[in-house]
Amino acid sequence: MSESIVYWLQQTLNALQLGSIYALIALGYTMVYGILTMINFAHGDVFMVGAFFCFIAAVYLGLPFLPTLLLTMAGAALLGVLIERLAYKPLRNAPRVSAIITALGLGLFLENFTLALAPYPKHIPALLENVTWDLGGVSVSSLQIIIICLSLGLMFLLDYVVHRTPVGMAMRAISWDKTFVPLMGVPVDLIISVTFAIGAGLAGAAGTMYALAYPVIDPYMGIMVGWKAFISAVVGGIGNIRGAMIGAFILGGVEIMVTAFFPSTYRDFVAFSLLLLLIVIRPYGILGKPRTQKV
Amino acid sequence: MSDTADNLDDLQLEVRDLAVHYDGIRALHGVSFTVLKGEIVTLIGANGAGKTSILRAVSGLIPYNGAIGFEGQDLKRVAAHQIVKRGIAHVPEGRGIFGNLTVRENLQLATWQRSDKDEIAADYDRMLVLFPRLKERQHQPGGTLSGGEQQMLAVARALMSRGRLLLLDEPSMGLSPRLVQEIFRVIEDINRSGTTILLVEQNANMALRIASRAYVLETGTVILSGTGRELLGDHRVREAYLGT
Ligand SMILES: Nc1ncnc2c1ncn2[C@@H]1O[C@H](COP(=O)(O)OP(=O)(O)O)[C@@H](O)[C@H]1O
Ligand SMILES: [Mg+2]
């Protein structure tokens, strides 16, 4: 293969890996927005706590990869439900700014609570044997393949749940207008909790995969990744599930390409500028519309 | 009304001393009325009289003072989504169609509390026979339907929950005269097949004509009641609501 093709394939693979992690987190932002028109600013920190759950499961419990992943997802889902029930639900009819402040405060709480328990960065052991293949010059690692495939699998599963199951139908109905959903016999509070559980569970999966790919974790790792996932969701059209995935892969791609051509310190600057530009051109995002299908 | 056992058996909905407040402002006070099994009961009243608030309270969508009983059971502590299961279906003001869900999904969603799969499928087919326009539009988003089609969908959706009492909030609103005729015909058909109906209307003329009994509401309280025929002939009703 020619050198430039090899190079582009390599970068595309890297972009897919980064994009899938952003996508898993972006889905949580977009689902919660879709159902409550609220930005869950603590969501990036749920991702971070997920990475720490992964650490606990792998190091303290000595679990292998799959149980670690499942336990982390379950733990994060539970955290998501607790956050919704204790912090957001009481404020559902309060002024919007109260919910935003609460979300930001909750994020700080999660960061500092984790910092208190884990003052130094933690190292995640290799849960999977990482084999690297050389495919005509493109280096492909088994970890990369697993991260991409698992993320895509989870995304397809979510897409199926949202568009093909009764729970997903209820979520979409609530995202349209929740006033009359109880008249259908649908327990709205339960569906909202399920939405938080799914979003947080996906962030937990992202935390596990991120920790495997970049094995040093700290309590502030969720801030930047969280912002990027949030921006992915906005670029894709916040409230739109397929949009969040598209936005995340665009952001992952942009970041990888920028580091390929510029000093790596340019990465976030160029990435964010491009995204701002996209928002100016398409204020509702790529798949978002002023008022149509949201979740 | 005499309190014979026979009468109590026939009592489907009993609203007693109903009061509703919005942010401290009184919307309803001392509203009492009954609906017997098999009846069409109509509530008429001007805009803002409190008709919608009554239906919202019955369905558990808003808090209230007073008592609402359905088939002998108090509904006060029953959550809104459970009230559907108890047997009350509600077509809300403005129809409340989920514009992002297909016609089919709108109908399916209303069966949330049911588990009788075969019966649900049969009911679905029945709705497509009852409302042929919906059949053509099954797979279209509800938001693409015309006003009349949305109203038919809202009624069909309420029927999918198999309620024994159907609450209808201004089903004729915004419809052409021909469609108004059609919707009233459908309401009578539904009633004839055994469903009790509580109908809220500003279109007093049509509503009183199909009503077994009716109540007139003014600024949050019942000022008049009687059979549909009696109220059609009442000079106060004629002046205020029939424009004659
Ligand atoms: N959500 C609400 N918040 C505040 N006031 C309301 C609300 N809904 C209704 N009202 C008031 O309550 C009164 C009764 O309204 P409603 O029950 O909608 O009457 P109707 O259906 O007969 O037009 C009106 O004065 C209306 O302005
Ligand atoms: Mg009304």
XYZ file of C-alpha atoms and ligand atoms in Angstrom:
567
model
C 0.000 0.000 0.000
C 1.144 3.519 -0.622
C 2.474 5.374 2.348
C -0.239 8.013 2.418
C -3.076 5.488 2.330
C -1.475 3.595 5.194
C -1.201 6.855 7.066
C -4.844 7.784 6.560
C -6.073 4.334 7.489
C -4.036 4.523 10.668
C -5.469 7.919 11.561
C -9.012 6.809 10.768
C -8.651 3.876 13.119
C -7.384 6.161 15.871
C -10.232 8.584 15.229
C -12.761 5.754 15.465
C -11.399 4.711 18.850
C -11.545 8.218 20.290
C -14.883 8.926 18.617
C -16.528 5.829 20.075
C -15.609 6.849 23.600
C -16.959 10.373 23.022
C -20.076 8.875 21.475
C -20.872 6.670 24.476
C -20.697 9.740 26.732
C -22.445 12.078 24.293
C -25.447 9.718 24.268
C -26.040 10.367 27.963
C -26.100 14.137 27.454
C -28.422 13.895 24.511
C -30.850 11.404 26.097
C -31.281 13.452 29.252
C -31.683 16.613 27.219
C -34.190 14.894 24.964
C -36.370 13.816 27.849
C -36.019 16.747 30.276
C -34.545 19.561 28.099
C -31.864 19.808 30.701
C -28.079 19.545 30.404
C -26.723 17.100 32.947
C -23.433 18.843 33.589
C -22.398 16.168 36.086
C -22.364 13.556 33.317
C -18.627 13.900 32.521
C -17.927 13.162 36.158
C -20.109 10.064 36.046
C -17.751 8.898 33.290
C -14.807 9.621 35.622
C -16.427 7.747 38.521
C -16.982 4.911 36.048
C -13.244 4.746 35.414
C -12.708 4.526 39.192
C -15.322 1.780 39.496
C -13.322 -0.020 36.836
C -10.200 0.444 38.961
C -11.959 -0.932 42.049
C -13.349 -3.931 40.180
C -10.059 -4.732 38.489
C -7.646 -4.091 41.387
C -9.557 -4.603 44.642
C -11.900 -7.304 43.404
C -9.406 -8.721 40.918
C -12.098 -9.265 38.299
C -11.384 -9.987 34.630
C -12.483 -7.687 31.819
C -16.114 -8.626 31.198
C -17.270 -8.695 34.836
C -15.377 -5.437 35.380
C -17.181 -3.821 32.467
C -20.607 -5.035 33.610
C -20.037 -4.062 37.238
C -18.819 -0.624 36.192
C -21.839 -0.078 33.966
C -24.197 -1.178 36.732
C -22.455 1.026 39.298
C -22.550 4.042 37.004
C -26.216 3.395 36.146
C -27.056 3.339 39.848
C -25.131 6.589 40.348
C -27.065 8.150 37.469
C -30.399 7.162 39.013
C -29.356 8.453 42.436
C -28.293 11.785 40.933
C -31.627 12.128 39.167
C -33.757 11.139 42.145
C -31.899 13.105 44.805
C -30.697 16.173 42.945
C -32.731 16.785 39.790
C -36.207 15.442 40.472
C -36.926 17.822 43.359
C -35.989 20.696 41.033
C -38.023 19.615 38.011
C -40.413 22.537 38.378
C -37.867 24.987 39.744
C -36.311 27.726 37.581
C -33.982 26.279 34.973
C -30.905 27.963 36.443
C -31.373 26.032 39.717
C -31.015 22.744 37.897
C -27.919 23.958 36.031
C -26.231 25.141 39.222
C -27.138 21.864 40.937
C -25.643 19.873 38.063
C -22.423 21.873 38.118
C -22.241 21.563 41.904
C -22.806 17.837 41.696
C -19.934 17.532 39.229
C -17.623 19.361 41.631
C -18.863 17.148 44.450
C -18.072 13.970 42.512
C -14.616 15.258 41.562
C -13.686 16.273 45.083
C -15.229 13.250 46.728
C -13.150 11.059 44.431
C -10.093 13.242 45.104
C -10.561 12.767 48.843
C -10.610 8.993 48.430
C -7.953 8.847 45.736
C -5.529 11.763 46.066
C -3.058 10.303 43.556
C -3.685 9.154 39.997
C -4.423 5.448 39.747
C -2.998 2.969 37.333
C -5.320 0.470 35.703
C -3.800 -2.957 35.073
C -4.012 -4.454 31.607
C -7.248 -6.457 31.757
C -6.905 -7.662 28.233
C -3.928 -9.122 26.505
C -3.114 -6.498 23.937
C -1.902 -7.922 20.642
C -0.793 -5.600 17.897
C -1.012 -6.673 14.289
C 0.750 -5.081 11.365
C -1.711 -5.030 8.481
C 0.253 -3.771 5.495
C 1.818 -1.035 7.564
C -1.265 -0.115 9.557
C -0.818 -1.107 13.165
C -4.006 -2.447 14.661
C -4.237 -3.352 18.328
C -6.733 -5.835 19.695
C -7.659 -3.300 22.369
C -8.561 -0.778 19.697
C -10.755 -3.308 17.922
C -12.486 -4.281 21.145
C -13.166 -0.665 22.108
C -14.579 0.200 18.697
C -16.692 -2.950 18.369
C -18.054 -2.825 21.915
C -18.949 0.836 21.578
C -20.646 0.332 18.248
C -22.469 -2.682 19.674
C -23.755 -0.627 22.613
C -24.801 2.168 20.269
C -26.784 -0.182 18.038
C -28.380 -1.715 21.117
C -29.405 1.708 22.371
C -30.722 2.726 18.980
C -32.795 -0.449 18.958
C -34.140 0.175 22.465
C -35.106 3.741 21.664
C -36.729 3.070 18.316
C -38.110 -0.453 18.657
C -39.186 -1.123 22.245
C -42.050 0.144 24.423
C -39.619 1.809 26.834
C -37.987 3.651 23.942
C -41.397 4.650 22.643
C -42.256 6.088 26.058
C -38.950 7.983 26.091
C -39.699 9.493 22.704
C -43.219 10.424 23.794
C -41.876 12.155 26.912
C -39.330 14.009 24.804
C -42.160 15.344 22.645
C -44.284 16.529 25.571
C -44.584 14.798 28.894
C -47.817 16.514 30.002
C -50.150 13.832 28.691
C -47.873 10.792 28.861
C -49.470 9.623 32.158
C -52.803 9.410 30.297
C -51.248 6.569 28.295
C -50.712 4.672 31.553
C -46.965 5.292 31.330
C -45.138 5.954 34.626
C -43.157 9.039 33.613
C -40.851 9.114 36.640
C -39.818 5.527 36.073
C -39.029 6.177 32.401
C -36.950 9.224 33.348
C -34.990 7.123 35.838
C -34.439 4.441 33.199
C -33.135 7.125 30.844
C -30.620 8.313 33.433
C -29.621 4.715 34.159
C -28.961 3.972 30.492
C -27.060 7.219 29.900
C -24.924 6.749 32.998
C -24.390 3.056 32.243
C -23.007 3.983 28.817
C -20.731 6.573 30.471
C -19.552 3.778 32.783
C -18.735 1.651 29.745
C -16.861 4.614 28.275
C -14.963 5.021 31.569
C -13.871 1.394 31.452
C -12.713 1.585 27.868
C -10.974 4.895 28.356
C -9.165 3.483 31.383
C -7.989 0.532 29.328
C -6.810 2.727 26.467
C -5.241 5.436 28.645
C -4.563 3.568 31.874
C -3.757 6.441 34.245
C -6.919 7.913 35.764
C -7.531 10.898 38.039
C -10.579 12.695 39.455
C -10.397 15.476 36.849
C -10.313 13.266 33.773
C -14.048 13.711 33.240
C -13.976 17.470 32.776
C -12.336 17.785 29.361
C -13.727 14.511 28.012
C -17.147 15.512 29.318
C -17.047 18.882 27.574
C -15.979 17.246 24.347
C -18.769 14.693 24.526
C -21.238 17.474 25.313
C -20.040 19.434 22.306
C -20.326 16.299 20.176
C -23.942 16.031 21.241
C -24.594 19.669 20.382
C -22.866 19.381 17.019
C -24.946 16.316 16.177
C -28.128 18.056 17.312
C -28.740 17.778 21.056
C -31.624 15.488 21.866
C -30.964 13.404 18.769
C -29.370 10.021 19.405
C -27.929 9.339 15.979
C -26.741 12.944 15.880
C -24.736 12.442 19.078
C -22.916 9.499 17.527
C -22.168 11.398 14.324
C -20.977 14.456 16.254
C -18.677 12.306 18.383
C -17.035 10.647 15.405
C -16.587 14.028 13.718
C -14.912 15.393 16.854
C -12.715 12.315 17.219
C -11.720 12.628 13.566
C -10.969 16.338 13.811
C -8.808 15.841 16.885
C -6.773 13.051 15.376
C -6.275 14.970 12.126
C -5.233 18.129 13.926
C -2.562 16.303 15.907
C -1.380 14.736 12.682
C -0.681 18.098 11.054
C -0.067 20.545 13.907
C 1.753 20.538 17.229
C -0.399 18.579 19.660
C -1.049 21.691 21.756
C -3.165 22.970 18.855
C -5.540 20.062 19.134
C -8.260 21.401 21.371
C -8.016 24.936 20.032
C -8.556 23.862 16.441
C -11.155 21.253 17.357
C -13.263 23.686 19.382
C -12.973 26.400 16.725
C -14.227 24.051 14.065
C -17.108 23.019 16.258
C -18.052 26.617 17.007
C -18.053 27.266 13.289
C -20.329 24.280 12.715
C -22.757 25.547 15.337
C -22.864 28.958 13.698
C -23.661 27.333 10.350
C -26.147 24.838 11.795
C -27.467 26.169 15.114
C -29.581 23.066 15.762
C -26.735 20.712 14.930
C -26.361 18.243 12.118
C -29.499 16.171 12.717
C -31.306 18.485 15.103
C -34.432 20.336 14.063
C -36.123 23.197 15.862
C -38.954 20.994 17.081
C -39.257 17.434 15.895
C -38.081 14.056 17.055
C -35.801 14.547 20.003
C -34.729 11.370 21.757
C -81.413 10.734 43.746
C -82.397 7.910 46.052
C -79.692 5.844 47.672
C -80.953 2.423 46.618
C -78.427 -0.325 46.012
C -79.487 -0.307 42.393
C -78.501 3.312 42.045
C -75.113 2.845 43.700
C -74.341 0.031 41.302
C -75.079 2.324 38.430
C -72.827 5.090 39.745
C -69.620 5.255 37.706
C -68.084 8.593 38.618
C -68.841 10.708 41.638
C -67.223 14.120 42.051
C -67.876 15.778 45.406
C -66.906 19.313 46.467
C -64.071 19.459 43.993
C -61.730 22.446 44.372
C -58.661 23.205 42.273
C -56.131 25.993 42.696
C -53.340 27.122 40.390
C -50.591 28.926 42.315
C -53.118 29.934 44.945
C -55.652 31.161 42.385
C -58.988 29.377 42.602
C -60.092 27.690 39.379
C -62.792 25.360 40.774
C -64.763 25.363 43.994
C -67.516 23.147 45.315
C -68.064 21.250 42.068
C -70.207 18.151 42.532
C -71.717 15.889 39.905
C -72.246 12.257 39.036
C -71.989 10.107 35.958
C -73.983 6.892 35.779
C -72.979 3.814 33.837
C -73.879 4.054 30.181
C -74.639 7.771 30.200
C -73.314 10.608 28.103
C -72.856 13.461 30.563
C -71.922 16.861 29.197
C -70.222 19.754 30.947
C -70.732 23.049 29.185
C -69.327 26.417 30.061
C -67.502 29.387 28.641
C -63.771 29.523 28.129
C -62.054 29.544 31.539
C -65.063 28.167 33.411
C -63.000 25.241 34.676
C -64.046 22.371 32.413
C -60.532 21.203 31.583
C -59.490 21.444 35.229
C -62.258 19.002 36.183
C -61.078 16.397 33.683
C -57.449 16.902 34.706
C -58.372 16.305 38.322
C -60.321 13.133 37.479
C -57.300 11.790 35.583
C -54.951 12.635 38.441
C -52.928 15.141 36.430
C -53.367 17.926 38.995
C -53.812 18.006 42.779
C -57.238 18.873 44.172
C -59.373 19.122 47.263
C -62.637 17.241 47.596
C -63.336 13.686 46.554
C -63.435 11.836 43.262
C -64.758 8.299 43.287
C -64.725 5.879 40.375
C -66.833 2.722 40.547
C -66.940 3.064 44.318
C -63.212 3.615 44.834
C -61.532 6.833 45.928
C -59.034 8.107 43.346
C -57.292 10.680 45.554
C -54.119 8.686 46.128
C -54.016 6.908 42.794
C -51.200 8.024 40.479
C -52.246 9.347 37.071
C -50.744 6.422 35.162
C -52.653 4.001 37.410
C -55.970 5.735 36.851
C -55.848 4.586 33.224
C -55.597 1.041 34.476
C -58.598 1.567 36.726
C -60.656 2.210 33.582
C -60.650 5.935 32.792
C -59.491 7.054 29.342
C -58.929 10.728 28.595
C -58.784 12.594 25.290
C -57.098 15.814 26.391
C -57.774 19.334 25.192
C -55.644 19.971 22.122
C -55.528 16.198 21.487
C -52.041 15.614 22.906
C -50.837 13.582 19.944
C -47.153 12.665 20.065
C -46.020 14.225 16.817
C -42.743 12.291 16.706
C -44.417 8.898 17.122
C -46.143 7.173 14.242
C -49.905 6.720 14.293
C -49.333 3.073 15.142
C -46.961 3.951 17.999
C -49.403 6.499 19.388
C -51.991 3.724 19.585
C -49.542 1.166 20.993
C -48.330 3.511 23.725
C -51.838 3.699 25.177
C -51.782 -0.065 25.840
C -48.881 0.302 28.308
C -50.958 -1.051 31.197
C -52.361 -3.972 29.218
C -50.728 -7.357 28.757
C -53.344 -9.170 26.644
C -51.353 -9.219 23.411
C -53.940 -10.849 21.171
C -56.701 -8.581 22.384
C -54.501 -5.545 21.797
C -53.884 -6.631 18.217
C -57.633 -7.127 17.730
C -58.392 -3.700 19.213
C -55.812 -2.149 16.930
C -57.463 -3.658 13.866
C -60.832 -2.503 15.154
C -59.565 1.098 15.374
C -58.435 0.968 11.757
C -61.925 -0.151 10.773
C -63.573 2.506 12.920
C -61.230 5.213 11.577
C -60.241 4.239 8.018
C -58.173 7.393 7.573
C -55.798 6.195 10.275
C -55.198 2.990 8.382
C -53.719 4.865 5.441
C -51.539 6.847 7.809
C -50.425 4.062 10.194
C -46.726 4.553 9.619
C -46.702 8.350 9.399
C -45.622 10.521 12.329
C -48.656 11.821 14.241
C -47.444 15.362 13.597
C -48.130 15.049 9.877
C -51.863 14.413 10.367
C -54.527 17.052 9.802
C -56.479 18.407 12.755
C -59.423 16.111 12.121
C -57.223 13.065 11.718
C -55.407 13.940 14.934
C -58.716 14.136 16.762
C -59.696 10.702 15.440
C -56.303 9.400 16.506
C -56.736 10.888 19.983
C -60.106 9.160 20.358
C -58.789 5.867 18.966
C -55.824 6.075 21.311
C -58.063 6.582 24.325
C -60.137 3.562 23.268
C -56.974 1.423 23.066
C -56.695 1.549 26.856
C -60.154 -0.053 27.078
C -61.474 2.435 29.578
C -65.044 2.048 30.790
C -65.322 5.829 31.195
C -64.149 8.096 28.385
C -63.340 11.739 29.130
C -63.474 13.987 26.066
C -62.200 17.567 26.262
C -63.628 19.693 23.442
C -63.279 17.092 20.711
C -64.947 19.399 18.171
C -62.482 22.244 18.672
C -61.015 23.538 15.431
C -62.851 21.064 13.213
C -64.943 21.802 10.133
C -68.730 21.398 10.531
C -68.620 18.135 8.592
C -65.928 16.718 10.865
C -67.805 17.924 13.941
C -70.801 15.883 12.762
C -68.562 12.884 12.265
C -66.896 13.114 15.659
C -70.262 13.388 17.419
C -71.495 10.372 15.486
C -68.408 8.445 16.631
C -69.007 9.511 20.232
C -72.575 8.181 20.088
C -71.339 4.915 18.554
C -68.768 4.464 21.283
C -71.419 5.122 23.900
C -73.818 2.678 22.302
C -71.191 -0.047 22.473
C -71.118 0.338 26.250
C -68.645 3.062 27.169
C -69.742 5.815 29.548
C -68.879 9.299 28.354
C -68.075 12.556 30.110
C -67.983 15.209 27.425
C -66.715 18.763 27.802
C -67.812 21.174 25.092
C -68.170 24.804 24.151
C -70.237 23.609 21.205
C -73.250 23.427 23.521
C -75.870 22.764 20.905
C -74.460 19.476 19.608
C -73.245 18.401 23.023
C -76.625 18.868 24.699
C -78.385 17.025 21.923
C -76.472 13.796 22.505
C -76.314 14.185 26.307
C -78.300 12.065 28.755
C -77.658 14.734 31.371
C -75.665 17.949 31.483
C -74.134 20.430 33.918
C -73.494 24.107 33.245
C -70.313 25.509 34.707
C -69.600 29.160 35.400
C -66.437 30.575 36.975
C -65.492 27.337 38.642
C -68.831 26.148 39.940
C -71.931 24.280 38.717
C -74.820 26.698 38.271
C -77.339 24.503 36.479
C -78.025 20.859 35.720
C -80.641 18.759 34.026
C -81.230 16.398 31.149
C -79.827 17.425 27.797
C -83.328 18.178 26.559
C -84.192 20.313 29.598
C -81.088 22.442 29.223
C -81.628 22.863 25.489
C -84.967 24.436 26.381
C -83.709 26.524 29.314
C -83.789 30.232 28.533
C -80.556 30.956 30.466
C -78.708 28.278 28.493
C -80.216 29.500 25.247
C -79.088 33.071 25.904
C -75.607 32.317 27.200
C -74.549 29.276 25.189
C -76.776 28.801 22.201
C -76.984 32.420 21.067
C -80.757 32.393 20.675
N -51.885 25.690 34.295
C -52.605 26.735 34.760
N -51.999 27.680 35.513
C -52.713 28.728 35.987
N -54.007 28.913 35.769
C -54.673 28.014 35.026
C -53.990 26.874 34.481
N -54.885 26.133 33.783
C -56.071 26.786 33.894
N -55.944 27.910 34.635
C -57.032 28.844 34.973
O -58.049 28.118 35.599
C -59.324 28.547 35.144
C -60.075 27.383 34.536
O -59.391 26.935 33.382
P -59.804 25.645 32.560
O -60.043 24.537 33.499
O -58.808 25.455 31.491
O -61.190 26.132 31.940
P -61.931 25.683 30.592
O -61.431 24.350 30.193
O -63.372 25.680 30.986
O -61.619 26.727 29.566
C -59.063 29.663 34.145
O -59.196 30.896 34.824
C -57.641 29.454 33.734
O -57.030 30.675 33.411
Mg -60.612 23.785 28.432
